[in-house]
GROMACS .gro file of C-alpha atoms in nm:
model
  137
    1UNK     CA    1   5.362   0.260  -0.719
    2UNK     CA    2   5.151   0.556  -0.825
    3UNK     CA    3   5.107   0.391  -1.163
    4UNK     CA    4   4.967   0.080  -0.994
    5UNK     CA    5   4.745   0.284  -0.762
    6UNK     CA    6   4.563   0.452  -1.052
    7UNK     CA    7   4.409   0.131  -1.196
    8UNK     CA    8   4.318   0.014  -0.845
    9UNK     CA    9   4.150   0.348  -0.772
   10UNK     CA   10   3.959   0.330  -1.100
   11UNK     CA   11   3.851  -0.026  -1.019
   12UNK     CA   12   3.737   0.078  -0.672
   13UNK     CA   13   3.537   0.368  -0.815
   14UNK     CA   14   3.373   0.134  -1.066
   15UNK     CA   15   3.277  -0.108  -0.788
   16UNK     CA   16   3.142   0.177  -0.575
   17UNK     CA   17   2.927   0.292  -0.864
   18UNK     CA   18   2.798  -0.058  -0.942
   19UNK     CA   19   2.720  -0.145  -0.582
   20UNK     CA   20   2.574   0.202  -0.525
   21UNK     CA   21   2.324   0.147  -0.806
   22UNK     CA   22   2.238  -0.202  -0.681
   23UNK     CA   23   2.202  -0.075  -0.324
   24UNK     CA   24   1.977   0.213  -0.432
   25UNK     CA   25   1.739  -0.017  -0.621
   26UNK     CA   26   1.742  -0.269  -0.334
   27UNK     CA   27   1.647   0.008  -0.087
   28UNK     CA   28   1.359   0.113  -0.315
   29UNK     CA   29   1.239  -0.248  -0.324
   30UNK     CA   30   1.245  -0.273   0.056
   31UNK     CA   31   1.059   0.057   0.084
   32UNK     CA   32   0.789  -0.063  -0.157
   33UNK     CA   33   0.753  -0.387   0.040
   34UNK     CA   34   0.713  -0.195   0.368
   35UNK     CA   35   0.453   0.027   0.204
   36UNK     CA   36   0.263  -0.280   0.080
   37UNK     CA   37   0.258  -0.429   0.431
   38UNK     CA   38   0.133  -0.100   0.579
   39UNK     CA   39  -0.141  -0.063   0.317
   40UNK     CA   40  -0.247  -0.425   0.363
   41UNK     CA   41  -0.286  -0.369   0.739
   42UNK     CA   42  -0.493  -0.058   0.674
   43UNK     CA   43  -0.707  -0.246   0.421
   44UNK     CA   44  -0.759  -0.525   0.673
   45UNK     CA   45  -0.870  -0.273   0.937
   46UNK     CA   46  -1.118  -0.126   0.691
   47UNK     CA   47  -1.246  -0.474   0.611
   48UNK     CA   48  -1.295  -0.542   0.985
   49UNK     CA   49  -1.485  -0.214   1.027
   50UNK     CA   50  -1.713  -0.293   0.734
   51UNK     CA   51  -1.776  -0.645   0.866
   52UNK     CA   52  -1.868  -0.503   1.206
   53UNK     CA   53  -2.116  -0.258   1.054
   54UNK     CA   54  -2.261  -0.530   0.830
   55UNK     CA   55  -2.306  -0.757   1.133
   56UNK     CA   56  -2.491  -0.486   1.325
   57UNK     CA   57  -2.695  -0.373   1.024
   58UNK     CA   58  -2.728  -0.636   0.748
   59UNK     CA   59  -2.922  -0.394   0.525
   60UNK     CA   60  -2.604  -0.186   0.486
   61UNK     CA   61  -2.456  -0.452   0.259
   62UNK     CA   62  -2.673  -0.319  -0.023
   63UNK     CA   63  -2.551  -0.022  -0.229
   64UNK     CA   64  -2.550   0.298  -0.024
   65UNK     CA   65  -2.805   0.468  -0.251
   66UNK     CA   66  -3.057   0.193  -0.173
   67UNK     CA   67  -2.984   0.209   0.200
   68UNK     CA   68  -3.032   0.584   0.217
   69UNK     CA   69  -3.368   0.564   0.037
   70UNK     CA   70  -3.525   0.304   0.265
   71UNK     CA   71  -3.771   0.440   0.523
   72UNK     CA   72  -3.616   0.237   0.804
   73UNK     CA   73  -3.277   0.401   0.756
   74UNK     CA   74  -3.423   0.749   0.767
   75UNK     CA   75  -3.613   0.673   1.089
   76UNK     CA   76  -3.313   0.560   1.284
   77UNK     CA   77  -3.029   0.797   1.349
   78UNK     CA   78  -2.757   0.553   1.442
   79UNK     CA   79  -2.408   0.684   1.406
   80UNK     CA   80  -2.065   0.529   1.412
   81UNK     CA   81  -1.722   0.669   1.486
   82UNK     CA   82  -1.469   0.630   1.206
   83UNK     CA   83  -1.123   0.775   1.161
   84UNK     CA   84  -0.998   1.010   0.894
   85UNK     CA   85  -0.626   1.005   0.961
   86UNK     CA   86  -0.579   1.112   1.324
   87UNK     CA   87  -0.936   1.244   1.360
   88UNK     CA   88  -1.240   1.054   1.488
   89UNK     CA   89  -1.567   1.155   1.321
   90UNK     CA   90  -1.918   1.040   1.411
   91UNK     CA   91  -2.118   0.972   1.095
   92UNK     CA   92  -2.448   0.803   1.012
   93UNK     CA   93  -2.395   0.432   0.952
   94UNK     CA   94  -2.474   0.447   0.580
   95UNK     CA   95  -2.230   0.734   0.528
   96UNK     CA   96  -1.963   0.550   0.727
   97UNK     CA   97  -2.010   0.242   0.507
   98UNK     CA   98  -1.981   0.458   0.197
   99UNK     CA   99  -1.652   0.611   0.318
  100UNK     CA  100  -1.514   0.273   0.424
  101UNK     CA  101  -1.595   0.127   0.083
  102UNK     CA  102  -1.414   0.419  -0.081
  103UNK     CA  103  -1.113   0.361   0.145
  104UNK     CA  104  -1.117  -0.009   0.059
  105UNK     CA  105  -1.115   0.071  -0.313
  106UNK     CA  106  -0.837   0.324  -0.264
  107UNK     CA  107  -0.622   0.077  -0.069
  108UNK     CA  108  -0.677  -0.192  -0.332
  109UNK     CA  109  -0.564   0.046  -0.606
  110UNK     CA  110  -0.259   0.166  -0.410
  111UNK     CA  111  -0.156  -0.192  -0.334
  112UNK     CA  112  -0.196  -0.289  -0.700
  113UNK     CA  113   0.015   0.011  -0.809
  114UNK     CA  114   0.279  -0.076  -0.548
  115UNK     CA  115   0.299  -0.434  -0.677
  116UNK     CA  116   0.344  -0.304  -1.032
  117UNK     CA  117   0.625  -0.072  -0.918
  118UNK     CA  118   0.781  -0.356  -0.721
  119UNK     CA  119   0.790  -0.580  -1.030
  120UNK     CA  120   0.967  -0.306  -1.227
  121UNK     CA  121   1.225  -0.250  -0.952
  122UNK     CA  122   1.294  -0.623  -0.911
  123UNK     CA  123   1.348  -0.652  -1.288
  124UNK     CA  124   1.582  -0.353  -1.273
  125UNK     CA  125   1.776  -0.510  -0.985
  126UNK     CA  126   1.812  -0.838  -1.172
  127UNK     CA  127   1.927  -0.652  -1.483
  128UNK     CA  128   2.191  -0.465  -1.282
  129UNK     CA  129   2.308  -0.786  -1.118
  130UNK     CA  130   2.339  -0.971  -1.449
  131UNK     CA  131   2.501  -0.677  -1.624
  132UNK     CA  132   2.766  -0.634  -1.357
  133UNK     CA  133   2.790  -0.999  -1.250
  134UNK     CA  134   2.684  -0.904  -0.898
  135UNK     CA  135   2.472  -1.115  -0.664
  136UNK     CA  136   2.283  -0.960  -0.377
  137UNK     CA  137   2.219  -1.186  -0.080
   0.00000   0.00000   0.00000
């Protein structure tokens, strides 16, 4: 019976290894998807903040350098609260728009990088499944 147990143990170890690899890649895929959803929500919040500022001050839609040089923007000292992580900061409107635009660009880049990583991981998962004749459901 010990002779029969050895091949079974080897087979079980092989299955554990195969499914362990598949499970690890699948977890990474789920993590990347969650990160994409989080970043998309943050990007949407930034877009809403920009739209609100643009509605209140249509001149802010121009490049920030032009806004800061106009006499009307230097006369008024309107400020807006924005968040930097857990901190609220009151900044001039033009500066707030500049920071929000930077955040928007950063979120777009992070989302794009996440999608690229996701494609690689999905290809890796498919390769593992085909190689080991495993199907994840």
